[in-house]
PDB file of C-alpha atoms in Angstrom:
ATOM      1  CA  MET P   7      78.985 164.949 148.624  1.00 50.00           C
ATOM      2  CA  LYS P   8      76.574 163.086 150.984  1.00 48.00           C
ATOM      3  CA  LYS P   9      74.855 161.586 147.793  1.00 49.00           C
ATOM      4  CA  TYR P  10      78.146 160.014 146.771  1.00 46.00           C
ATOM      5  CA  LEU P  11      78.881 158.696 150.157  1.00 43.00           C
ATOM      6  CA  VAL P  12      75.551 157.034 150.296  1.00 41.00           C
ATOM      7  CA  VAL P  13      76.134 155.501 147.013  1.00 42.00           C
ATOM      8  CA  LEU P  14      79.460 154.180 148.100  1.00 42.00           C
ATOM      9  CA  ALA P  15      78.121 152.784 151.157  1.00 45.00           C
ATOM     10  CA  LEU P  16      75.592 150.852 149.181  1.00 41.00           C
ATOM     11  CA  LEU P  17      78.153 149.480 146.944  1.00 41.00           C
ATOM     12  CA  ILE P  18      80.412 148.286 149.886  1.00 38.00           C
ATOM     13  CA  THR P  19      77.356 146.607 151.581  1.00 41.00           C
ATOM     14  CA  THR P  20      76.501 144.918 148.373  1.00 39.00           C
ATOM     15  CA  PHE P  21      80.084 143.786 147.773  1.00 39.00           C
ATOM     16  CA  LEU P  22      80.901 142.361 151.137  1.00 43.00           C
ATOM     17  CA  PRO P  23      78.538 139.505 151.278  1.00 43.00           C
ATOM     18  CA  ALA P  24      79.685 138.254 147.987  1.00 45.00           C
ATOM     19  CA  GLN P  25      83.250 138.153 149.259  1.00 47.00           C
ATOM     20  CA  THR P  26      82.428 136.486 152.581  1.00 53.00           C
ATOM     21  CA  SER P  27      80.367 133.870 150.884  1.00 79.00           C
ATOM     22  CA  ARG P  28      83.158 132.559 148.936  1.00 83.00           C
ATOM     23  CA  THR P  29      84.586 129.181 149.758  1.00 90.00           C
ATOM     24  CA  VAL P  30      88.408 128.881 149.178  1.00 90.00           C
ATOM     25  CA  ASN P  31      90.143 125.416 149.455  1.00 89.00           C
ATOM     26  CA  THR P  32      93.868 125.606 150.029  1.00 92.00           C
ATOM     27  CA  ARG P  33      96.194 122.925 148.636  1.00 91.00           C
ATOM     28  CA  ASN P  34      99.796 122.329 148.528  1.00 95.00           C
ATOM     29  CA  LEU P  35     101.700 120.812 145.523  1.00 96.00           C
ATOM     30  CA  PHE P  36     105.135 119.836 144.021  1.00 97.00           C
ATOM     31  CA  TRP P  37     105.413 120.277 140.275  1.00 97.00           C
ATOM     32  CA  GLY P  38     108.406 118.638 138.421  1.00 98.00           C
ATOM     33  CA  SER P  39     108.919 118.991 134.683  1.00 98.00           C
ATOM     34  CA  VAL P  40     111.700 118.363 132.035  1.00 98.00           C
ATOM     35  CA  THR P  41     111.745 120.560 128.972  1.00 98.00           C
ATOM     36  CA  LEU P  42     113.811 120.122 125.716  1.00 97.00           C
ATOM     37  CA  HIS P  43     114.106 122.792 123.150  1.00 97.00           C
ATOM     38  CA  TYR P  44     115.864 121.166 120.001  1.00 96.00           C
ATOM     39  CA  LYS P  45     116.994 123.667 117.409  1.00 95.00           C
ATOM     40  CA  LEU P  46     116.695 122.263 113.786  1.00 95.00           C
ATOM     41  CA  ASN P  47     117.934 125.468 112.066  1.00 93.00           C
ATOM     42  CA  GLU P  48     117.783 129.167 112.557  1.00 92.00           C
ATOM     43  CA  LYS P  49     114.056 129.283 112.217  1.00 95.00           C
ATOM     44  CA  TRP P  50     112.594 126.054 113.210  1.00 97.00           C
ATOM     45  CA  SER P  51     112.849 124.144 116.469  1.00 97.00           C
ATOM     46  CA  ILE P  52     111.008 121.257 118.373  1.00 97.00           C
ATOM     47  CA  VAL P  53     109.761 121.767 121.823  1.00 97.00           C
ATOM     48  CA  ASN P  54     108.887 119.176 124.315  1.00 97.00           C
ATOM     49  CA  ASP P  55     108.126 118.890 127.961  1.00 97.00           C
ATOM     50  CA  ALA P  56     106.919 116.217 130.450  1.00 98.00           C
ATOM     51  CA  LEU P  57     105.413 116.996 133.875  1.00 97.00           C
ATOM     52  CA  PHE P  58     104.460 115.290 137.116  1.00 96.00           C
ATOM     53  CA  ARG P  59     102.523 116.944 139.825  1.00 96.00           C
ATOM     54  CA  ILE P  60     101.919 115.646 143.428  1.00 95.00           C
ATOM     55  CA  GLU P  61      99.549 117.247 145.890  1.00 92.00           C
ATOM     56  CA  THR P  62     101.630 117.278 149.017  1.00 91.00           C
ATOM     57  CA  THR P  63      98.601 117.932 151.257  1.00 80.00           C
ATOM     58  CA  ASP P  64      97.810 114.249 151.229  1.00 80.00           C
ATOM     59  CA  GLY P  65     100.505 112.646 149.029  1.00 81.00           C
ATOM     60  CA  ASP P  66      98.237 111.903 146.045  1.00 87.00           C
ATOM     61  CA  ILE P  67      99.128 112.244 142.361  1.00 88.00           C
ATOM     62  CA  PHE P  68      97.563 115.318 140.984  1.00 90.00           C
ATOM     63  CA  GLN P  69      98.443 115.480 137.222  1.00 94.00           C
ATOM     64  CA  SER P  70     101.021 114.137 134.723  1.00 96.00           C
ATOM     65  CA  GLY P  71     101.433 114.857 130.990  1.00 97.00           C
ATOM     66  CA  ILE P  72     103.603 115.246 128.047  1.00 98.00           C
ATOM     67  CA  ARG P  73     103.513 118.196 125.585  1.00 98.00           C
ATOM     68  CA  SER P  74     105.243 118.764 122.218  1.00 98.00           C
ATOM     69  CA  GLY P  75     105.127 121.432 119.449  1.00 98.00           C
ATOM     70  CA  LEU P  76     106.806 122.791 116.271  1.00 98.00           C
ATOM     71  CA  GLN P  77     108.162 126.422 116.649  1.00 98.00           C
ATOM     72  CA  TYR P  78     108.915 128.849 114.044  1.00 98.00           C
ATOM     73  CA  LYS P  79     110.864 132.171 114.637  1.00 97.00           C
ATOM     74  CA  ASN P  80     110.254 134.789 112.115  1.00 96.00           C
ATOM     75  CA  ALA P  81     112.481 137.747 110.973  1.00 95.00           C
ATOM     76  CA  PHE P  82     111.028 139.826 113.924  1.00 96.00           C
ATOM     77  CA  GLY P  83     112.060 137.510 116.452  1.00 96.00           C
ATOM     78  CA  ILE P  84     108.469 136.354 117.222  1.00 97.00           C
ATOM     79  CA  GLN P  85     108.173 132.552 118.109  1.00 98.00           C
ATOM     80  CA  LEU P  86     105.117 130.970 116.749  1.00 98.00           C
ATOM     81  CA  THR P  87     104.433 127.444 118.056  1.00 98.00           C
ATOM     82  CA  ALA P  88     101.627 124.959 117.546  1.00 98.00           C
ATOM     83  CA  GLY P  89     101.334 121.435 119.032  1.00 98.00           C
ATOM     84  CA  GLY P  90      99.430 119.098 121.302  1.00 98.00           C
ATOM     85  CA  CYS P  91      99.491 117.659 124.767  1.00 97.00           C
ATOM     86  CA  ALA P  92      98.039 114.652 126.579  1.00 97.00           C
ATOM     87  CA  PHE P  93      97.271 114.951 130.378  1.00 96.00           C
ATOM     88  CA  LEU P  94      96.094 112.676 133.045  1.00 94.00           C
ATOM     89  CA  HIS P  95      93.951 114.335 135.772  1.00 92.00           C
ATOM     90  CA  TYR P  96      93.923 111.995 138.784  1.00 89.00           C
ATOM     91  CA  SER P  97      90.755 111.895 141.178  1.00 80.00           C
ATOM     92  CA  ASN P  98      91.383 112.937 144.585  1.00 65.00           C
ATOM     93  CA  PRO P  99      91.195 110.690 146.588  1.00 62.00           C
ATOM     94  CA  ASN P 100      92.293 108.250 143.982  1.00 57.00           C
ATOM     95  CA  GLY P 101      89.174 106.224 143.812  1.00 71.00           C
ATOM     96  CA  ARG P 102      88.065 106.693 140.060  1.00 80.00           C
ATOM     97  CA  PRO P 103      90.105 106.224 136.811  1.00 86.00           C
ATOM     98  CA  SER P 104      92.402 108.875 135.825  1.00 89.00           C
ATOM     99  CA  ARG P 105      90.626 111.338 133.588  1.00 91.00           C
ATOM    100  CA  PRO P 106      92.613 111.924 130.318  1.00 95.00           C
ATOM    101  CA  GLU P 107      92.701 115.202 128.417  1.00 97.00           C
ATOM    102  CA  LEU P 108      93.776 115.905 124.880  1.00 98.00           C
ATOM    103  CA  ARG P 109      94.838 119.580 124.358  1.00 97.00           C
ATOM    104  CA  PRO P 110      95.707 121.086 120.871  1.00 98.00           C
ATOM    105  CA  TRP P 111      97.379 124.579 121.450  1.00 98.00           C
ATOM    106  CA  GLN P 112      98.916 127.509 119.547  1.00 98.00           C
ATOM    107  CA  GLU P 113     100.989 130.336 120.943  1.00 98.00           C
ATOM    108  CA  ALA P 114     102.864 133.470 120.154  1.00 98.00           C
ATOM    109  CA  GLY P 115     105.680 135.036 122.057  1.00 98.00           C
ATOM    110  CA  ARG P 116     108.955 137.085 121.880  1.00 97.00           C
ATOM    111  CA  LYS P 117     111.938 137.509 124.040  1.00 96.00           C
ATOM    112  CA  PHE P 118     113.145 141.090 124.693  1.00 97.00           C
ATOM    113  CA  ASP P 119     116.631 141.776 126.089  1.00 94.00           C
ATOM    114  CA  PHE P 120     117.442 145.120 127.770  1.00 93.00           C
ATOM    115  CA  GLY P 121     121.041 145.603 128.354  1.00 89.00           C
ATOM    116  CA  ILE P 122     123.052 142.512 129.731  1.00 88.00           C
ATOM    117  CA  HIS P 123     120.952 141.765 132.820  1.00 92.00           C
ATOM    118  CA  HIS P 124     117.237 142.183 132.000  1.00 95.00           C
ATOM    119  CA  SER P 125     115.166 139.912 129.838  1.00 96.00           C
ATOM    120  CA  PHE P 126     111.351 140.030 129.298  1.00 97.00           C
ATOM    121  CA  TYR P 127     109.159 137.356 127.658  1.00 98.00           C
ATOM    122  CA  PRO P 128     105.452 137.939 126.957  1.00 98.00           C
ATOM    123  CA  ARG P 129     103.420 135.035 125.571  1.00 98.00           C
ATOM    124  CA  VAL P 130      99.762 134.314 124.611  1.00 98.00           C
ATOM    125  CA  ARG P 131      98.453 130.769 124.241  1.00 98.00           C
ATOM    126  CA  PHE P 132      95.308 129.439 122.932  1.00 97.00           C
ATOM    127  CA  GLU P 133      94.118 125.945 123.893  1.00 97.00           C
ATOM    128  CA  GLN P 134      91.264 123.746 123.088  1.00 96.00           C
ATOM    129  CA  ARG P 135      90.419 121.136 125.772  1.00 95.00           C
ATOM    130  CA  PHE P 136      88.984 117.627 125.050  1.00 96.00           C
ATOM    131  CA  PHE P 137      88.070 115.256 128.031  1.00 95.00           C
ATOM    132  CA  LYS P 138      86.775 111.863 128.609  1.00 93.00           C
ATOM    133  CA  GLU P 139      83.891 112.432 131.026  1.00 88.00           C
ATOM    134  CA  TYR P 140      82.903 110.312 133.987  1.00 85.00           C
ATOM    135  CA  ASP P 141      79.813 108.216 133.714  1.00 83.00           C
ATOM    136  CA  GLY P 142      79.457 107.189 137.338  1.00 78.00           C
ATOM    137  CA  THR P 143      82.702 105.524 138.248  1.00 79.00           C
ATOM    138  CA  GLU P 144      83.758 104.758 134.643  1.00 86.00           C
ATOM    139  CA  LEU P 145      84.888 106.864 131.787  1.00 89.00           C
ATOM    140  CA  ALA P 146      83.161 107.657 128.452  1.00 88.00           C
ATOM    141  CA  ASP P 147      84.847 105.817 125.450  1.00 89.00           C
ATOM    142  CA  GLU P 148      85.385 109.104 123.501  1.00 93.00           C
ATOM    143  CA  PHE P 149      86.788 112.654 124.156  1.00 94.00           C
ATOM    144  CA  ASN P 150      84.304 115.257 124.108  1.00 92.00           C
ATOM    145  CA  PHE P 151      85.059 119.093 123.809  1.00 91.00           C
ATOM    146  CA  HIS P 152      85.126 120.788 127.249  1.00 89.00           C
ATOM    147  CA  THR P 153      86.266 124.384 126.817  1.00 91.00           C
ATOM    148  CA  TYR P 154      88.617 126.843 125.114  1.00 92.00           C
ATOM    149  CA  ARG P 155      91.240 128.605 127.120  1.00 94.00           C
ATOM    150  CA  LEU P 156      93.164 131.801 126.453  1.00 95.00           C
ATOM    151  CA  ARG P 157      96.404 132.243 128.526  1.00 96.00           C
ATOM    152  CA  PHE P 158      98.374 135.552 128.900  1.00 97.00           C
ATOM    153  CA  ARG P 159     101.861 135.137 130.320  1.00 98.00           C
ATOM    154  CA  ALA P 160     104.647 137.242 131.162  1.00 98.00           C
ATOM    155  CA  GLU P 161     107.996 136.395 132.592  1.00 98.00           C
ATOM    156  CA  TYR P 162     111.023 138.688 133.617  1.00 98.00           C
ATOM    157  CA  PHE P 163     114.543 137.560 134.151  1.00 96.00           C
ATOM    158  CA  TYR P 164     117.379 139.455 136.012  1.00 96.00           C
ATOM    159  CA  SER P 165     120.889 137.906 135.290  1.00 93.00           C
ATOM    160  CA  LEU P 166     123.190 138.093 138.316  1.00 91.00           C
ATOM    161  CA  GLY P 167     126.914 138.663 138.022  1.00 78.00           C
ATOM    162  CA  ASP P 168     129.112 140.027 135.288  1.00 74.00           C
ATOM    163  CA  SER P 169     129.520 138.818 131.588  1.00 65.00           C
ATOM    164  CA  GLY P 170     131.563 135.945 132.524  1.00 64.00           C
ATOM    165  CA  THR P 171     129.747 134.678 135.642  1.00 67.00           C
ATOM    166  CA  ARG P 172     126.043 135.213 134.886  1.00 72.00           C
ATOM    167  CA  ARG P 173     124.816 131.742 135.779  1.00 89.00           C
ATOM    168  CA  TRP P 174     122.116 132.831 138.377  1.00 94.00           C
ATOM    169  CA  SER P 175     118.961 134.660 137.374  1.00 95.00           C
ATOM    170  CA  LEU P 176     116.032 135.971 139.333  1.00 97.00           C
ATOM    171  CA  VAL P 177     112.690 134.976 137.801  1.00 98.00           C
ATOM    172  CA  LEU P 178     109.322 136.659 138.281  1.00 98.00           C
ATOM    173  CA  GLY P 179     106.313 135.881 136.406  1.00 98.00           C
ATOM    174  CA  ASP P 180     102.546 136.097 136.247  1.00 98.00           C
ATOM    175  CA  GLU P 181      99.921 134.397 133.959  1.00 97.00           C
ATOM    176  CA  ILE P 182      96.172 134.814 133.782  1.00 96.00           C
ATOM    177  CA  MET P 183      93.761 132.397 132.063  1.00 95.00           C
ATOM    178  CA  PHE P 184      90.200 132.802 130.812  1.00 93.00           C
ATOM    179  CA  HIS P 185      88.035 129.967 129.494  1.00 89.00           C
ATOM    180  CA  ARG P 186      85.053 129.613 127.275  1.00 84.00           C
ATOM    181  CA  ARG P 187      82.726 126.628 127.508  1.00 66.00           C
ATOM    182  CA  GLU P 188      80.559 125.212 124.714  1.00 62.00           C
ATOM    183  CA  ASN P 189      77.479 126.883 126.093  1.00 63.00           C
ATOM    184  CA  GLY P 190      79.072 130.257 125.434  1.00 61.00           C
ATOM    185  CA  PHE P 191      79.823 130.970 129.145  1.00 60.00           C
ATOM    186  CA  THR P 192      83.237 132.956 129.606  1.00 67.00           C
ATOM    187  CA  SER P 193      84.942 133.497 133.001  1.00 75.00           C
ATOM    188  CA  HIS P 194      88.264 133.849 134.524  1.00 79.00           C
ATOM    189  CA  ASP P 195      89.884 130.476 135.044  1.00 87.00           C
ATOM    190  CA  GLN P 196      93.035 131.048 137.214  1.00 92.00           C
ATOM    191  CA  ASN P 197      95.953 133.321 137.870  1.00 96.00           C
ATOM    192  CA  ARG P 198      99.390 132.115 138.639  1.00 97.00           C
ATOM    193  CA  ILE P 199     102.222 134.311 140.042  1.00 98.00           C
ATOM    194  CA  TRP P 200     105.630 133.026 140.718  1.00 98.00           C
ATOM    195  CA  VAL P 201     109.089 134.038 142.000  1.00 98.00           C
ATOM    196  CA  GLY P 202     112.407 132.032 142.184  1.00 98.00           C
ATOM    197  CA  PHE P 203     115.762 131.478 140.637  1.00 97.00           C
ATOM    198  CA  ALA P 204     117.314 129.873 137.581  1.00 96.00           C
ATOM    199  CA  TYR P 205     120.763 128.402 137.349  1.00 95.00           C
ATOM    200  CA  LYS P 206     122.667 127.692 134.222  1.00 93.00           C
ATOM    201  CA  ILE P 207     124.727 124.603 134.825  1.00 93.00           C
ATOM    202  CA  THR P 208     126.152 124.199 131.350  1.00 92.00           C
ATOM    203  CA  ALA P 209     125.458 125.875 127.874  1.00 89.00           C
ATOM    204  CA  SER P 210     122.734 123.268 127.238  1.00 93.00           C
ATOM    205  CA  PHE P 211     121.374 122.432 130.717  1.00 95.00           C
ATOM    206  CA  ALA P 212     119.701 124.798 133.189  1.00 96.00           C
ATOM    207  CA  ALA P 213     117.454 124.273 136.320  1.00 97.00           C
ATOM    208  CA  GLN P 214     114.863 126.525 137.679  1.00 97.00           C
ATOM    209  CA  LEU P 215     113.223 126.597 141.295  1.00 98.00           C
ATOM    210  CA  THR P 216     110.229 128.683 141.818  1.00 98.00           C
ATOM    211  CA  TYR P 217     107.231 129.225 144.249  1.00 98.00           C
ATOM    212  CA  LEU P 218     103.844 129.623 142.589  1.00 97.00           C
ATOM    213  CA  HIS P 219     100.727 131.044 144.170  1.00 97.00           C
ATOM    214  CA  ILE P 220      97.520 129.861 142.108  1.00 96.00           C
ATOM    215  CA  TYR P 221      94.096 131.177 142.530  1.00 94.00           C
ATOM    216  CA  GLN P 222      91.638 129.250 140.470  1.00 90.00           C
ATOM    217  CA  GLN P 223      87.863 129.495 140.062  1.00 84.00           C
ATOM    218  CA  ARG P 224      85.926 126.159 140.245  1.00 78.00           C
ATOM    219  CA  ALA P 225      82.447 127.574 140.353  1.00 76.00           C
ATOM    220  CA  ARG P 226      80.802 131.011 140.987  1.00 76.00           C
ATOM    221  CA  THR P 227      81.709 131.041 144.761  1.00 82.00           C
ATOM    222  CA  ILE P 228      84.181 128.242 144.947  1.00 85.00           C
ATOM    223  CA  PHE P 229      87.872 128.736 144.632  1.00 89.00           C
ATOM    224  CA  ASP P 230      91.107 126.745 144.945  1.00 90.00           C
ATOM    225  CA  GLN P 231      94.282 128.316 146.264  1.00 94.00           C
ATOM    226  CA  PHE P 232      97.502 126.447 145.436  1.00 95.00           C
ATOM    227  CA  HIS P 233     100.906 126.751 147.073  1.00 97.00           C
ATOM    228  CA  VAL P 234     103.287 125.171 144.646  1.00 98.00           C
ATOM    229  CA  ILE P 235     107.044 124.451 144.626  1.00 98.00           C
ATOM    230  CA  ARG P 236     107.970 123.949 141.049  1.00 98.00           C
ATOM    231  CA  LEU P 237     111.317 122.419 139.574  1.00 98.00           C
ATOM    232  CA  THR P 238     112.012 122.645 136.056  1.00 98.00           C
ATOM    233  CA  LEU P 239     115.014 121.037 134.294  1.00 98.00           C
ATOM    234  CA  GLN P 240     115.752 122.656 131.012  1.00 97.00           C
ATOM    235  CA  PHE P 241     117.723 121.053 128.060  1.00 97.00           C
ATOM    236  CA  THR P 242     118.598 122.709 124.791  1.00 95.00           C
ATOM    237  CA  GLY P 243     119.942 120.972 121.709  1.00 94.00           C
ATOM    238  CA  GLN P 244     120.726 121.443 118.081  1.00 89.00           C
ATOM    239  CA  THR P 245     121.541 119.491 114.923  1.00 74.00           C
ATOM    240  CA  ARG P 246     125.077 118.624 113.958  1.00 59.00           C
ATOM    241  CA  GLN P 247     124.855 121.233 111.067  1.00 58.00           C
ATOM    242  CA  GLN P 248     123.812 123.840 113.567  1.00 54.00           C
ATOM    243  CA  ILE P 249     126.869 123.158 115.638  1.00 51.00           C
ATOM    244  CA  ASP P 250     129.164 123.180 112.705  1.00 53.00           C
ATOM    245  CA  ASP P 251     127.785 126.464 111.458  1.00 55.00           C
ATOM    246  CA  SER P 252     128.296 128.011 114.863  1.00 50.00           C
ATOM    247  CA  GLN P 253     131.953 126.983 114.930  1.00 48.00           C
ATOM    248  CA  LYS P 254     132.748 128.551 111.424  1.00 49.00           C
TER     249      LYS P 254
END
């Protein structure tokens, strides 16, 4: 027994310095986004979103971007999506030009309903990130590959009220990301945890307000901790043929 206690003590004393040597920078942000899910037919949809993020710590713009993709829903209910997005990463403080990013992405996910109140949506997304790098205070002319990123996300919804009044939902979620750079180094990128509420305003319009806690690794011992308030406006639409078919 004494032998195991000695080993445990050595492990603790080895681990603690690594913890205390970490630098954690805390930042506060507001994220706003608008999403549109447009249904072409029973299998195919177009998905779009636009986002704008502000760092409320000092009032600087943090990020903005647009994202679009084509989604296919197979016979098993699995949603397969591929698309691209364009981001602007603003320097903080805003001294240098905004750093653009192009990001092709592919994902697979499926929504599971349990009874009338519970929904669970797991998703995995694979991204390829290309940036224009800084050359001093100027940007390079071309985009260069930066990293691959793999994102595992799970989101849970609990609908409040009975079948005729279920407009409010409780939302819980978690997403963990890993990235791999061109030199082969793979590491944890960040983890996002969120909680909040969604409200269905009409059949085609909903709003979601959540608090996110993000813990992101910048370097081996440097981390960012984000406290985020996120507001998402969600629109859904469909073709006239889809509307006519649903009314038959």
